[in-house]
mmCIF file of C-alpha atoms in Angstrom:
data_model
loop_
_atom_site.group_PDB
_atom_site.id
_atom_site.type_symbol
_atom_site.label_atom_id
_atom_site.label_comp_id
_atom_site.label_asym_id
_atom_site.label_seq_id
_atom_site.Cartn_x
_atom_site.Cartn_y
_atom_site.Cartn_z
ATOM 1 C CA MET L 234 13.083 -2.412 -9.421
ATOM 2 C CA SER L 235 10.151 -1.685 -10.759
ATOM 3 C CA VAL L 236 8.269 -5.389 -9.987
ATOM 4 C CA PRO L 237 7.556 -6.385 -6.565
ATOM 5 C CA GLN L 238 9.125 -7.695 -4.189
ATOM 6 C CA SER L 239 7.956 -10.110 -1.568
ATOM 7 C CA ASP L 240 7.570 -8.214 0.745
ATOM 8 C CA GLN L 241 5.307 -6.041 -0.498
ATOM 9 C CA ILE L 242 3.300 -9.153 -1.776
ATOM 10 C CA GLU L 243 2.945 -11.044 1.680
ATOM 11 C CA LEU L 244 1.620 -7.024 2.930
ATOM 12 C CA MET L 245 -0.606 -6.508 0.507
ATOM 13 C CA ARG L 246 -2.357 -10.025 2.386
ATOM 14 C CA ARG L 247 -1.715 -8.898 5.715
ATOM 15 C CA LEU L 248 -3.355 -5.507 4.921
ATOM 16 C CA ALA L 249 -6.373 -8.039 3.391
ATOM 17 C CA GLN L 250 -6.751 -10.140 6.134
ATOM 18 C CA ALA L 251 -6.788 -6.226 8.129
ATOM 19 C CA SER L 252 -9.182 -5.117 6.898
ATOM 20 C CA GLY L 253 -11.451 -7.944 6.646
ATOM 21 C CA GLU L 254 -10.778 -8.130 10.318
ATOM 22 C CA VAL L 255 -12.891 -4.871 10.272
ATOM 23 C CA ILE L 256 -15.265 -5.433 7.050
ATOM 24 C CA ARG L 257 -16.947 -8.061 9.088
ATOM 25 C CA ARG L 258 -17.418 -6.644 12.235
ATOM 26 C CA TYR L 259 -19.315 -4.681 10.849
ATOM 27 C CA TYR L 260 -21.464 -6.050 7.841
ATOM 28 C CA ARG L 261 -25.226 -6.266 8.277
ATOM 29 C CA SER L 262 -25.756 -4.519 11.147
ATOM 30 C CA GLU L 263 -27.233 -1.185 12.462
ATOM 31 C CA LEU L 264 -24.639 1.255 10.721
ATOM 32 C CA ALA L 265 -25.040 5.111 10.274
ATOM 33 C CA ILE L 266 -23.911 6.232 7.281
ATOM 34 C CA ASP L 267 -22.456 9.556 6.224
ATOM 35 C CA ASP L 268 -22.460 11.462 3.432
ATOM 36 C CA LYS L 269 -19.871 12.599 1.638
ATOM 37 C CA ALA L 270 -19.151 16.329 0.207
ATOM 38 C CA ASP L 271 -19.932 14.116 -3.080
ATOM 39 C CA ALA L 272 -22.539 12.620 -1.980
ATOM 40 C CA SER L 273 -21.632 8.727 -1.694
ATOM 41 C CA PRO L 274 -21.830 7.495 1.747
ATOM 42 C CA VAL L 275 -18.976 6.495 3.955
ATOM 43 C CA THR L 276 -19.561 4.219 7.282
ATOM 44 C CA ARG L 277 -17.119 3.172 10.530
ATOM 45 C CA ALA L 278 -16.728 0.274 8.701
ATOM 46 C CA ASP L 279 -14.880 2.063 5.494
ATOM 47 C CA ARG L 280 -13.212 4.996 7.775
ATOM 48 C CA GLU L 281 -11.838 1.543 10.964
ATOM 49 C CA ALA L 282 -10.851 -0.649 7.696
ATOM 50 C CA GLU L 283 -8.361 2.182 5.840
ATOM 51 C CA GLN L 284 -7.431 2.912 9.543
ATOM 52 C CA ALA L 285 -5.979 -0.958 10.219
ATOM 53 C CA MET L 286 -4.213 -0.829 6.689
ATOM 54 C CA ARG L 287 -2.115 2.728 7.169
ATOM 55 C CA ALA L 288 -0.827 1.930 10.519
ATOM 56 C CA LEU L 289 -0.310 -1.813 8.856
ATOM 57 C CA ILE L 290 1.664 0.162 5.745
ATOM 58 C CA GLN L 291 3.025 2.871 8.518
ATOM 59 C CA ALA L 292 4.627 -0.130 10.638
ATOM 60 C CA VAL L 293 5.889 -2.571 8.215
ATOM 61 C CA ARG L 294 7.096 -0.024 5.081
ATOM 62 C CA PRO L 295 7.528 3.844 7.009
ATOM 63 C CA GLN L 296 9.045 4.922 3.440
ATOM 64 C CA ASP L 297 5.727 4.011 1.591
ATOM 65 C CA GLY L 298 4.076 6.592 0.719
ATOM 66 C CA ILE L 299 0.006 6.049 1.084
ATOM 67 C CA ILE L 300 -3.072 7.555 -0.286
ATOM 68 C CA GLY L 301 -6.265 6.200 0.942
ATOM 69 C CA GLU L 302 -9.265 7.477 -0.186
ATOM 70 C CA GLU L 303 -10.851 7.987 3.008
ATOM 71 C CA TYR L 304 -7.784 10.216 4.830
ATOM 72 C CA GLY L 305 -6.329 11.475 1.924
ATOM 73 C CA SER L 306 -2.378 11.335 0.723
ATOM 74 C CA GLU L 307 1.074 11.309 2.569
ATOM 75 C CA ASN L 308 4.626 10.773 0.790
ATOM 76 C CA GLU L 309 2.597 10.159 -1.958
ATOM 77 C CA HIS L 310 5.497 11.243 -3.764
ATOM 78 C CA ALA L 311 7.493 8.388 -2.526
ATOM 79 C CA GLU L 312 9.083 5.222 -5.151
ATOM 80 C CA TRP L 313 6.190 2.896 -3.805
ATOM 81 C CA VAL L 314 3.386 4.339 -2.991
ATOM 82 C CA TRP L 315 0.268 2.274 -1.639
ATOM 83 C CA VAL L 316 -3.104 3.113 -2.483
ATOM 84 C CA LEU L 317 -6.441 1.935 -0.242
ATOM 85 C CA ASP L 318 -10.852 1.586 -1.381
ATOM 86 C CA PRO L 319 -10.945 -0.023 2.338
ATOM 87 C CA VAL L 320 -14.849 -0.856 0.857
ATOM 88 C CA ASP L 321 -15.620 -0.364 -3.183
ATOM 89 C CA GLY L 322 -19.435 -0.203 -3.278
ATOM 90 C CA THR L 323 -19.999 1.103 -0.021
ATOM 91 C CA LYS L 324 -23.844 0.977 -1.112
ATOM 92 C CA SER L 325 -23.805 -2.785 -1.671
ATOM 93 C CA PHE L 326 -22.004 -3.106 1.919
ATOM 94 C CA THR L 327 -25.120 -0.931 3.425
ATOM 95 C CA VAL L 328 -27.579 -3.371 1.878
ATOM 96 C CA GLY L 329 -26.271 -6.997 3.460
ATOM 97 C CA ARG L 330 -24.732 -7.052 -0.465
ATOM 98 C CA PRO L 331 -21.472 -8.924 -0.766
ATOM 99 C CA LEU L 332 -20.871 -7.418 -4.304
ATOM 100 C CA PHE L 333 -18.261 -4.436 -2.157
ATOM 101 C CA VAL L 334 -14.140 -5.729 -2.458
ATOM 102 C CA THR L 335 -10.973 -4.360 -0.563
ATOM 103 C CA LEU L 336 -8.970 -2.668 -2.982
ATOM 104 C CA ILE L 337 -5.045 -2.798 -2.480
ATOM 105 C CA GLY L 338 -2.603 -1.287 -4.787
ATOM 106 C CA LEU L 339 0.655 -0.919 -5.192
ATOM 107 C CA LEU L 340 1.915 2.430 -7.586
ATOM 108 C CA HIS L 341 6.196 2.261 -8.079
ATOM 109 C CA ARG L 342 6.830 5.857 -9.286
ATOM 110 C CA GLY L 343 3.127 6.116 -10.657
ATOM 111 C CA VAL L 344 2.540 2.421 -12.294
ATOM 112 C CA PRO L 345 0.480 0.733 -10.762
ATOM 113 C CA VAL L 346 2.172 -2.561 -10.474
ATOM 114 C CA LEU L 347 0.135 -4.796 -7.993
ATOM 115 C CA GLY L 348 -2.691 -5.109 -6.494
ATOM 116 C CA ALA L 349 -5.394 -7.381 -4.475
ATOM 117 C CA ILE L 350 -9.391 -7.764 -4.368
ATOM 118 C CA HIS L 351 -10.776 -8.941 -1.725
ATOM 119 C CA GLN L 352 -14.102 -10.046 -0.534
ATOM 120 C CA PRO L 353 -13.925 -9.469 2.995
ATOM 121 C CA ILE L 354 -17.149 -11.785 3.261
ATOM 122 C CA THR L 355 -17.000 -14.335 1.008
ATOM 123 C CA GLY L 356 -12.696 -14.638 1.562
ATOM 124 C CA ASP L 357 -11.623 -14.771 -2.150
ATOM 125 C CA PHE L 358 -8.980 -12.724 -2.684
ATOM 126 C CA TRP L 359 -7.347 -11.694 -5.994
ATOM 127 C CA LEU L 360 -3.450 -11.154 -6.320
ATOM 128 C CA GLY L 361 -2.080 -10.489 -9.635
ATOM 129 C CA GLY L 362 1.040 -7.266 -11.295
ATOM 130 C CA ASP L 363 3.911 -7.527 -12.820
ATOM 131 C CA GLU L 364 5.533 -10.947 -13.152
ATOM 132 C CA LEU L 365 3.046 -11.740 -10.900
ATOM 133 C CA PRO L 366 -0.031 -14.184 -12.368
ATOM 134 C CA THR L 367 -3.051 -13.590 -10.835
ATOM 135 C CA THR L 368 -4.311 -15.964 -8.763
ATOM 136 C CA LEU L 369 -7.924 -16.296 -6.674
ATOM 137 C CA ASN L 370 -7.416 -17.680 -3.230
ATOM 138 C CA GLY L 371 -3.562 -18.814 -4.576
ATOM 139 C CA VAL L 372 -4.740 -20.845 -7.949
ATOM 140 C CA PRO L 373 -3.677 -19.045 -10.995
ATOM 141 C CA VAL L 374 -6.816 -17.865 -12.771
ATOM 142 C CA HIS L 375 -7.084 -16.976 -17.146
ATOM 143 C CA ALA L 376 -9.152 -14.109 -18.231
ATOM 144 C CA ASN L 377 -10.957 -15.608 -21.695
ATOM 145 C CA ALA L 378 -10.252 -15.401 -24.911
ATOM 146 C CA ILE L 379 -13.614 -14.656 -25.559
ATOM 147 C CA ALA L 380 -12.850 -12.167 -29.201
ATOM 148 C CA ASP L 381 -16.340 -12.226 -30.804
ATOM 149 C CA LEU L 382 -18.309 -9.084 -28.931
ATOM 150 C CA ALA L 383 -21.591 -10.852 -29.815
ATOM 151 C CA GLN L 384 -20.062 -13.010 -27.408
ATOM 152 C CA ALA L 385 -19.166 -11.159 -24.328
ATOM 153 C CA ARG L 386 -20.906 -9.787 -22.285
ATOM 154 C CA LEU L 387 -20.534 -6.125 -20.902
ATOM 155 C CA GLY L 388 -20.306 -4.429 -17.241
ATOM 156 C CA THR L 389 -20.705 -1.654 -15.676
ATOM 157 C CA THR L 390 -21.717 -0.610 -11.945
ATOM 158 C CA GLY L 391 -24.522 1.611 -13.189
ATOM 159 C CA PRO L 392 -25.756 3.572 -16.712
ATOM 160 C CA GLU L 393 -26.114 6.745 -14.641
ATOM 161 C CA TYR L 394 -22.985 7.325 -13.666
ATOM 162 C CA LEU L 395 -21.738 7.110 -17.437
ATOM 163 C CA SER L 396 -21.851 10.281 -18.911
ATOM 164 C CA SER L 397 -19.748 11.264 -21.943
ATOM 165 C CA GLY L 398 -19.575 7.675 -22.619
ATOM 166 C CA ARG L 399 -23.919 6.598 -21.630
ATOM 167 C CA THR L 400 -24.101 6.906 -25.593
ATOM 168 C CA ALA L 401 -21.382 4.263 -26.813
ATOM 169 C CA PHE L 402 -22.166 1.976 -24.147
ATOM 170 C CA ASP L 403 -25.197 1.277 -25.014
ATOM 171 C CA ALA L 404 -24.385 1.011 -28.643
ATOM 172 C CA LEU L 405 -21.746 -1.218 -27.257
ATOM 173 C CA ALA L 406 -24.148 -2.926 -25.200
ATOM 174 C CA ALA L 407 -25.898 -3.634 -28.361
ATOM 175 C CA ARG L 408 -23.440 -5.979 -29.862
ATOM 176 C CA CYS L 409 -22.344 -7.983 -26.637
ATOM 177 C CA ARG L 410 -24.557 -10.575 -25.716
ATOM 178 C CA TYR L 411 -25.444 -8.925 -22.614
ATOM 179 C CA PRO L 412 -24.850 -6.379 -19.560
ATOM 180 C CA ILE L 413 -25.193 -6.372 -16.328
ATOM 181 C CA TYR L 414 -25.204 -4.075 -13.933
ATOM 182 C CA GLY L 415 -23.781 -3.612 -10.661
ATOM 183 C CA GLY L 416 -20.250 -4.608 -8.701
ATOM 184 C CA ASP L 417 -17.936 -2.195 -9.143
ATOM 185 C CA GLY L 418 -14.721 -3.555 -8.273
ATOM 186 C CA PHE L 419 -16.067 -7.272 -7.982
ATOM 187 C CA LEU L 420 -16.501 -6.447 -11.933
ATOM 188 C CA TYR L 421 -12.635 -6.904 -12.598
ATOM 189 C CA ALA L 422 -12.260 -10.164 -10.952
ATOM 190 C CA GLN L 423 -15.389 -11.257 -12.223
ATOM 191 C CA VAL L 424 -12.668 -10.689 -15.932
ATOM 192 C CA ALA L 425 -9.903 -11.885 -14.448
ATOM 193 C CA SER L 426 -11.966 -14.761 -13.517
ATOM 194 C CA GLY L 427 -12.652 -15.245 -17.148
ATOM 195 C CA TRP L 428 -16.678 -15.004 -15.952
ATOM 196 C CA LEU L 429 -17.133 -11.841 -17.596
ATOM 197 C CA GLU L 430 -15.894 -9.634 -21.037
ATOM 198 C CA LEU L 431 -16.150 -6.090 -20.904
ATOM 199 C CA VAL L 432 -15.936 -3.864 -18.178
ATOM 200 C CA ILE L 433 -16.855 -0.011 -19.263
ATOM 201 C CA GLU L 434 -16.453 3.238 -16.528
ATOM 202 C CA GLU L 435 -15.987 6.599 -16.271
ATOM 203 C CA GLY L 436 -14.704 9.314 -13.350
ATOM 204 C CA LEU L 437 -12.940 6.530 -11.753
ATOM 205 C CA LYS L 438 -10.141 7.830 -8.809
ATOM 206 C CA LEU L 439 -6.746 6.507 -8.518
ATOM 207 C CA HIS L 440 -8.600 4.401 -5.549
ATOM 208 C CA ASP L 441 -10.772 2.735 -7.885
ATOM 209 C CA PHE L 442 -8.042 1.498 -10.256
ATOM 210 C CA ALA L 443 -4.940 1.507 -8.991
ATOM 211 C CA ALA L 444 -5.495 -1.858 -7.792
ATOM 212 C CA LEU L 445 -7.724 -3.505 -11.070
ATOM 213 C CA ALA L 446 -5.398 -2.303 -13.943
ATOM 214 C CA PRO L 447 -2.125 -5.101 -12.504
ATOM 215 C CA VAL L 448 -5.205 -7.792 -11.418
ATOM 216 C CA VAL L 449 -6.460 -7.299 -15.133
ATOM 217 C CA ASN L 450 -3.473 -7.285 -16.551
ATOM 218 C CA ALA L 451 -1.731 -9.777 -15.569
ATOM 219 C CA ALA L 452 -4.703 -12.159 -16.074
ATOM 220 C CA GLY L 453 -4.100 -11.867 -19.604
ATOM 221 C CA GLY L 454 -6.863 -9.120 -19.843
ATOM 222 C CA ARG L 455 -5.723 -5.613 -20.936
ATOM 223 C CA MET L 456 -7.010 -2.505 -18.460
ATOM 224 C CA THR L 457 -6.358 1.040 -20.485
ATOM 225 C CA ASP L 458 -8.099 4.593 -20.541
ATOM 226 C CA TRP L 459 -10.491 5.632 -22.872
ATOM 227 C CA GLN L 460 -7.714 6.415 -25.582
ATOM 228 C CA GLY L 461 -6.084 3.058 -25.296
ATOM 229 C CA GLN L 462 -3.195 4.061 -22.271
ATOM 230 C CA ALA L 463 -1.434 2.310 -19.883
ATOM 231 C CA LEU L 464 -3.494 4.170 -16.431
ATOM 232 C CA THR L 465 -1.196 5.877 -14.597
ATOM 233 C CA GLN L 466 -1.588 8.021 -11.118
ATOM 234 C CA THR L 467 -2.270 10.731 -13.281
ATOM 235 C CA SER L 468 -4.939 8.997 -15.708
ATOM 236 C CA ALA L 469 -8.215 10.339 -15.096
ATOM 237 C CA GLY L 470 -10.601 7.209 -15.036
ATOM 238 C CA ARG L 471 -12.205 7.145 -17.918
ATOM 239 C CA VAL L 472 -11.780 3.271 -18.260
ATOM 240 C CA LEU L 473 -11.563 0.049 -20.579
ATOM 241 C CA ALA L 474 -11.169 -3.501 -19.373
ATOM 242 C CA ALA L 475 -11.442 -6.096 -21.471
ATOM 243 C CA ALA L 476 -10.733 -9.627 -21.148
ATOM 244 C CA ASN L 477 -8.240 -9.974 -23.944
ATOM 245 C CA PRO L 478 -6.165 -7.789 -26.159
ATOM 246 C CA ALA L 479 -8.138 -9.031 -29.018
ATOM 247 C CA LEU L 480 -12.005 -7.844 -27.788
ATOM 248 C CA HIS L 481 -10.028 -4.258 -26.093
ATOM 249 C CA ALA L 482 -8.890 -3.384 -29.694
ATOM 250 C CA LEU L 483 -12.834 -3.951 -30.384
ATOM 251 C CA ALA L 484 -14.384 -1.907 -28.073
ATOM 252 C CA LEU L 485 -11.755 0.574 -27.200
ATOM 253 C CA PRO L 486 -12.653 2.642 -30.891
ATOM 254 C CA ALA L 487 -16.264 4.152 -29.888
ATOM 255 C CA PHE L 488 -14.663 5.825 -26.380
ATOM 256 C CA GLN L 489 -11.738 6.827 -28.063
ATOM 257 C CA SER L 490 -13.729 9.050 -30.882
ATOM 258 C CA LEU L 491 -15.107 10.609 -27.270
ATOM 259 C CA PRO L 492 -13.918 14.627 -26.088
ATOM 260 C CA VAL L 493 -11.202 13.725 -23.787
#
């Protein structure tokens, strides 16, 4: 059965708690910042938070696989695989801005079926997935019903991260109510809560989107790749998240026509 079980849902909560305890110790501290091979920043908080989550998974569900941003993959072809991004938005974290989140996804045979988005400073915790409607701090939330591009607010982490999609994004932004920038994974939590209508991004890795799609979709939104296909372990990381299927259908064509 692909539907997440109660012990997996409880483990997701425990993972958020364990990683949050680590991250809060380093928030707004004089923390050394290292640059990875792709020039993205990483800190001790990223590494130690992922270590804490991996240790907990190994203790509770040793049969499951793990894919983490900082420490790679183990048993990645298992039936159930946990996908971890301890600090999504490390740049925001390093400047003391609470727009970063911890992302925890669960794959079943390569398909994201459960996700959590945790903001460890505010304590906000979104959880949703297959047959599990999205909640924020235990209270059900829903993406909104706006299906008019002229009323839709459009977000992306930064236009500089869009390469092949920059022209299409700018054209879409001109048709929307207004664009906003910054937020990384937090943008998708905003969609799930009805605070934002569209997010367009590219260049994401599995750990960037595995937790997000279940949360958005279980809130009534729709999140796919730029071809309109459901996201999986092998997706290229060009994503469109919308508050509802009707709005998704309006935004998709400009990106669907881009070369794969």
